[in-house]
Short mmCIF file of C-alpha atoms and ligand atoms in Angstrom, two decimals:
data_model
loop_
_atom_site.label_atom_id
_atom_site.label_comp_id
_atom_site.label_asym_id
_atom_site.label_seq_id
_atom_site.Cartn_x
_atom_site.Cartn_y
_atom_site.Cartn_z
CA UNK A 1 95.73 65.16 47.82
CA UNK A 2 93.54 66.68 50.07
CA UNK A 3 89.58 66.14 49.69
CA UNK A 4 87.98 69.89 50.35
CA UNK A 5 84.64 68.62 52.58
CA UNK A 6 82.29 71.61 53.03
CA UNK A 7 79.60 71.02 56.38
CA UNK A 8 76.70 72.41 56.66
CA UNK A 9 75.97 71.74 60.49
CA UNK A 10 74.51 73.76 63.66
CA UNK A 11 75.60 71.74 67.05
CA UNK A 12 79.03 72.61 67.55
CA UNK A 13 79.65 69.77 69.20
CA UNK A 14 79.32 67.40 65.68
CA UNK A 15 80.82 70.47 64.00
CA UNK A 16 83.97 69.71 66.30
CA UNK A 17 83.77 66.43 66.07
CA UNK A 18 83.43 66.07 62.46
CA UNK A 19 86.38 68.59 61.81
CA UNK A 20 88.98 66.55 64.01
CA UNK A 21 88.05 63.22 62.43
CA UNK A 22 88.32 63.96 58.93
CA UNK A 23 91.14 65.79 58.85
CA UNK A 24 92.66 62.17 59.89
CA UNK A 25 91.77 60.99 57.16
CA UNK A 26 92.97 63.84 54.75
CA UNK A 27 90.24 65.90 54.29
CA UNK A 28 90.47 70.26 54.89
CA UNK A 29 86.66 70.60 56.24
CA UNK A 30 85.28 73.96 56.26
CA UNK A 31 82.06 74.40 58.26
CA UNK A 32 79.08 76.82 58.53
CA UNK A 33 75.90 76.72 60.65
CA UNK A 34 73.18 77.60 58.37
CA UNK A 35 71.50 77.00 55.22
CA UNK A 36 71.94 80.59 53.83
CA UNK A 37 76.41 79.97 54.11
CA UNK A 38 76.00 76.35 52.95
CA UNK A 39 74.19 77.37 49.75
CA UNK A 40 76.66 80.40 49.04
CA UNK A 41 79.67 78.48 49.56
CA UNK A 42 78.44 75.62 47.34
CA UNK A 43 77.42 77.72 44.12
CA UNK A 44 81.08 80.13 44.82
CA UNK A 45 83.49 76.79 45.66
CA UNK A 46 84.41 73.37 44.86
CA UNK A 47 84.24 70.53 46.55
CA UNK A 48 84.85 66.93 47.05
CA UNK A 49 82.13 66.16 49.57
CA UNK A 50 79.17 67.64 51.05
CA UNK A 51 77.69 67.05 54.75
CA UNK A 52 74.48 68.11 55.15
CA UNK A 53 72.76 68.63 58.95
CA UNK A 54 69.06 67.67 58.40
CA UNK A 55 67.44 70.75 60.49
CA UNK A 56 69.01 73.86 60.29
CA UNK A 57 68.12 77.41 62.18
CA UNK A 58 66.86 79.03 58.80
CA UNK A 59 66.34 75.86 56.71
CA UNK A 60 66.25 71.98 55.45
CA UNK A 61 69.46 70.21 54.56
CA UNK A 62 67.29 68.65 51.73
CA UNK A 63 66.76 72.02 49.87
CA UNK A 64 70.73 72.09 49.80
CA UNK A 65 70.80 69.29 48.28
CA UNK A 66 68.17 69.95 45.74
CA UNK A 67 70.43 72.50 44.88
CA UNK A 68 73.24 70.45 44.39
CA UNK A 69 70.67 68.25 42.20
CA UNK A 70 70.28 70.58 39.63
CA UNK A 71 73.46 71.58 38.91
CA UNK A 72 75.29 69.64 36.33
CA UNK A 73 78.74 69.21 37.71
CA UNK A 74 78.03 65.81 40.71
CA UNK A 75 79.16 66.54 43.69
CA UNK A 76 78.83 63.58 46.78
CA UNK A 77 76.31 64.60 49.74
CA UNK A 78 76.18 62.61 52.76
CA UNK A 79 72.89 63.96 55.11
CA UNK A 80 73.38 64.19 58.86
CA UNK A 81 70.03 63.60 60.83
CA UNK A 82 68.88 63.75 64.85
CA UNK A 83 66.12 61.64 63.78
CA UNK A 84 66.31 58.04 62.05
CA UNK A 85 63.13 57.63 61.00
CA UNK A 86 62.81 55.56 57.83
CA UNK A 87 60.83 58.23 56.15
CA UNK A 88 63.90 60.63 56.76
CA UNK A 89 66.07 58.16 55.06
CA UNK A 90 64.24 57.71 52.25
CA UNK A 91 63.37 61.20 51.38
CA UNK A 92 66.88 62.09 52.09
CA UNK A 93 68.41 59.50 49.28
CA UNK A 94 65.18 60.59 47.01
CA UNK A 95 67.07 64.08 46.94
CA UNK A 96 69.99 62.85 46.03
CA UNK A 97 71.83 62.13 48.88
CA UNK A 98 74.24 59.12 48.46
CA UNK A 99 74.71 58.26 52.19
CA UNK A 100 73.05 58.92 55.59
CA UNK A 101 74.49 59.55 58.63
CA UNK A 102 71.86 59.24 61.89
CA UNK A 103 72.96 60.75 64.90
CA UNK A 104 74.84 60.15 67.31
CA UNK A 105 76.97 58.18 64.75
CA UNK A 106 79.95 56.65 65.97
CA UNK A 107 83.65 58.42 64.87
CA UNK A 108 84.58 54.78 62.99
CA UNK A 109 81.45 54.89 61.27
CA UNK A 110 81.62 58.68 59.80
CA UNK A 111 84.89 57.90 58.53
CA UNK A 112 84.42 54.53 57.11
CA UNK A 113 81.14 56.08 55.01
CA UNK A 114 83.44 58.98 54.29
CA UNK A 115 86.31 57.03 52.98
CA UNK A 116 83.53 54.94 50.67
CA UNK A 117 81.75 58.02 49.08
CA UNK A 118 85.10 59.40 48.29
CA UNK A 119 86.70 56.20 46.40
CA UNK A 120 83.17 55.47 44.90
CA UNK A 121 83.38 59.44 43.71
CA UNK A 122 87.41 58.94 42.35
CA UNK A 123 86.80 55.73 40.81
CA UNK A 124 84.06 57.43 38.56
CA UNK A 125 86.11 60.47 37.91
CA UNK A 126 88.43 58.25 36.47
CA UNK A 127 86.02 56.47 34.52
CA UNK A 128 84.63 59.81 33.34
CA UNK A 129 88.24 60.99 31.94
CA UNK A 130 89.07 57.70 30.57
CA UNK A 131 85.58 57.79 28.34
CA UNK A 132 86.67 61.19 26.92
CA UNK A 133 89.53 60.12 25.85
CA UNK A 134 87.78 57.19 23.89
CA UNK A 135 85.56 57.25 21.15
CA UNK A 136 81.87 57.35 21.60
CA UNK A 137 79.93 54.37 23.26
CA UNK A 138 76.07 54.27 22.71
CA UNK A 139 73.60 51.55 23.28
CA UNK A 140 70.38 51.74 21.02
CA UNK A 141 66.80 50.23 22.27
CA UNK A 142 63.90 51.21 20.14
CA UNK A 143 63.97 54.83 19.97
CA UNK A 144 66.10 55.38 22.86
CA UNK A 145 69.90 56.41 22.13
CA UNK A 146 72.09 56.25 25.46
CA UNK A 147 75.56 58.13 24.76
CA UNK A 148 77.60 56.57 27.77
CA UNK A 149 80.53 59.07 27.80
CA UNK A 150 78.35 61.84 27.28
CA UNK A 151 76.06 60.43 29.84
CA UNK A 152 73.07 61.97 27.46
CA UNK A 153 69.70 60.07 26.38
CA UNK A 154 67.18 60.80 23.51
CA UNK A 155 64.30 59.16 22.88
CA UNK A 156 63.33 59.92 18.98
CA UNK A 157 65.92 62.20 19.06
CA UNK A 158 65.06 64.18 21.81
CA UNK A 159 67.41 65.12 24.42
CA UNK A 160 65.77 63.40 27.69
CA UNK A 161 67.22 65.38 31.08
CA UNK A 162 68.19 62.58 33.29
CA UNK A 163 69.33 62.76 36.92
CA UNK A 164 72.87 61.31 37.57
CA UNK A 165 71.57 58.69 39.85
CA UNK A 166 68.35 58.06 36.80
CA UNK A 167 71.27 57.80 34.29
CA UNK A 168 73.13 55.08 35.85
CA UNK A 169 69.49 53.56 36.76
CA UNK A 170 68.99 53.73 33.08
CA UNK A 171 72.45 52.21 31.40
CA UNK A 172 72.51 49.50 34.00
CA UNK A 173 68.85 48.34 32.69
CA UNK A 174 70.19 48.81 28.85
CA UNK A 175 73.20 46.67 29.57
CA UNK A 176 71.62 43.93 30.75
CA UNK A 177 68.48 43.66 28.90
CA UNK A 178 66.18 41.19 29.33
CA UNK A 179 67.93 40.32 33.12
CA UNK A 180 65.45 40.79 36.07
CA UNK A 181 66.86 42.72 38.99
CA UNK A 182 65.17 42.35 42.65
CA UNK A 183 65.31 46.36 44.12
CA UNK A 184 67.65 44.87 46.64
CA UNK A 185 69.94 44.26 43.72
CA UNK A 186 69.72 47.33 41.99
CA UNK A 187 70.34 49.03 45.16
CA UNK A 188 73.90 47.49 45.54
CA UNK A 189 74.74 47.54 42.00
CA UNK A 190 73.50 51.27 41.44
CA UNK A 191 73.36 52.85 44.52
CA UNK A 192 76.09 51.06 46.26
CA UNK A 193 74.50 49.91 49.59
CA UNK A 194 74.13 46.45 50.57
CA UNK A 195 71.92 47.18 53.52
CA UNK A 196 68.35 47.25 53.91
CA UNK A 197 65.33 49.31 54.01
CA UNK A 198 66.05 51.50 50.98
CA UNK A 199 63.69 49.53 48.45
CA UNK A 200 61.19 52.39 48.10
CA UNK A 201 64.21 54.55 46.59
CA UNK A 202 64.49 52.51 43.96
CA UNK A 203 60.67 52.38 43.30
CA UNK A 204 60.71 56.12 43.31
CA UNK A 205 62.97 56.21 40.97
CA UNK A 206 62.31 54.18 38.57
CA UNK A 207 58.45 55.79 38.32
CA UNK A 208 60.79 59.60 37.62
CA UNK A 209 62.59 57.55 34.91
CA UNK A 210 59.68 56.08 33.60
CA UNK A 211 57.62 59.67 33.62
CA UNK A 212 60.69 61.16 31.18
CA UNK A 213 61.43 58.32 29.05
CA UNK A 214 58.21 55.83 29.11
CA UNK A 215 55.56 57.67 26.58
CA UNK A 216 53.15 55.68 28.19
CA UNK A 217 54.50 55.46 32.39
CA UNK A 218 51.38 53.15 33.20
CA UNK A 219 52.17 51.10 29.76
CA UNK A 220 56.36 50.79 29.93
CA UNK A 221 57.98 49.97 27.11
CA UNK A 222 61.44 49.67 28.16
CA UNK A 223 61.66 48.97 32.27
CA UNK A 224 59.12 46.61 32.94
CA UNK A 225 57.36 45.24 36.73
CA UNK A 226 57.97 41.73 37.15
CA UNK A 227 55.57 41.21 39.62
CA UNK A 228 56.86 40.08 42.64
CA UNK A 229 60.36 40.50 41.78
CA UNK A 230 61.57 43.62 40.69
CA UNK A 231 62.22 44.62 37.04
CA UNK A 232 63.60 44.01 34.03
CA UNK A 233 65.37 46.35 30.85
CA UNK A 234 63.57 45.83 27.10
CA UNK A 235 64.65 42.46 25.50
CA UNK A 236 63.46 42.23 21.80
CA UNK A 237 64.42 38.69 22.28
CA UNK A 238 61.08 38.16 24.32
CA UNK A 239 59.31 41.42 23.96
CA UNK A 240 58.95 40.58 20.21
CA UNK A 241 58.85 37.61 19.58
CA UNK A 242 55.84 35.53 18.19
CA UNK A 243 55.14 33.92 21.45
CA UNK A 244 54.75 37.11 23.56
CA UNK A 245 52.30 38.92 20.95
CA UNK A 246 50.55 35.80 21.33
CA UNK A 247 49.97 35.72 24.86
CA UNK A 248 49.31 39.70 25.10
CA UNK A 249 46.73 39.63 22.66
CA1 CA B 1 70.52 70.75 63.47
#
């Protein structure tokens, strides 16, 4: 079937370009040159995959994508940038971006990210409609009640708005409690890259997650620093125990 990839681009020239090579790989691409057509066609269509230009004649790429954000549904943006400053990248995947493109990117490249977003994307829309057809899975820490197929979170009770990207943050901690994770890890096991220069992402993250479900952020109860390593999920095994009251108090 054919994945519907809206572009949001104003060089004609990558416009082009990015139009020929996708539809080679099975994707209809529809494309528009400013902000203002990119944010009508996104709230009045569907779509499989969004590519985002960076600077746009009336706008930011970035404010699409906070757009995108906030709506419930999760739709895939890949950002498109002239510049490849690391500051670009990171702001662009603190949106909510999940890929980055900096031009001139070569034709093997686009397509090989492409093809990745969009089986990482199927893979959990099939994950998503096998979990509603099962019964309800929950993991319990404390106060905090993590429905997995609802993808909801309380905390005594009450409902905690997570991002999609905060979610999976947050059930990959609570399945592995205890476990320490380096950022480089959690940044190929959540966010799927393996490459580096992305660990501030994860930092940035983890201080939103902590800000909605930490009642005291500088004090964290359930995802902990481990100083020079990364950090670690809640583990009553050694959180309560005897030995660690002793050697906090
Ligand atoms: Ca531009």
């Amino acid at each position: 079937m054919q994945k519907r990839v809206l572009l949001v681009e104003d060089e004609p020239e990558i416009r082009h370009l990015v139009e020929t090579h996708l539809g080679d790989v099975g994707c209809d691409v529809t494309a528009v040159g400013t902000c203002r057509h990119g944010e009508a066609l996104v709230a009045s269509d569907t779509w499989d995959l969004l590519i985002l230009d960076l600077m746009l004649p009336d706008g930011d790429g970035l404010d699409i994508c906070r757009l995108v954000r906030q709506s419930e549904s999760y739709l895939p943006v890949m950002m498109l940038t002239a510049r490849s400053a690391e500051d670009d990248r990171v702001l662009g995947l603190d949106t909510g971006a999940d890929d980055y493109l900096a031009k001139p990117f070569s034709v093997l490249e686009l397509k090989a990210r492409v093809r990745a977003i969009l089986r990482r994307s199927d893979a959990y829309a099939n994950a998503a409609s096998e979990a509603e057809s099962r019964p309800a899975e929950q993991l319990a820490h404390e106060g905090l009640l993590i429905d997995i197929n609802r993808r909801a979170v309380e905390l005594d009770d009450i409902p905690i708005q997570l991002t999609a990207k905060e979610f999976d943050l947050l059930l990959h901690f609570a399945r592995h409690p205890g476990r320490v994770f380096s950022r480089a890890e959690l940044l190929d096991q959540v966010w799927g890259y393996s490459h580096e220069g992305y660990e501030h992402t994860v930092n940035s993250h983890i201080n939103r997650l902590r800000a909605k479900i930490e009642k005291q952020p500088t004090e964290p109860r359930f995802v902990k620093t481990v100083w020079g390593v990364g950090y670690r999920f809640f583990d009553p095994r050694i959180d309560d125990s005897p030995a660690h009251a002793r050697a906090v108090s």
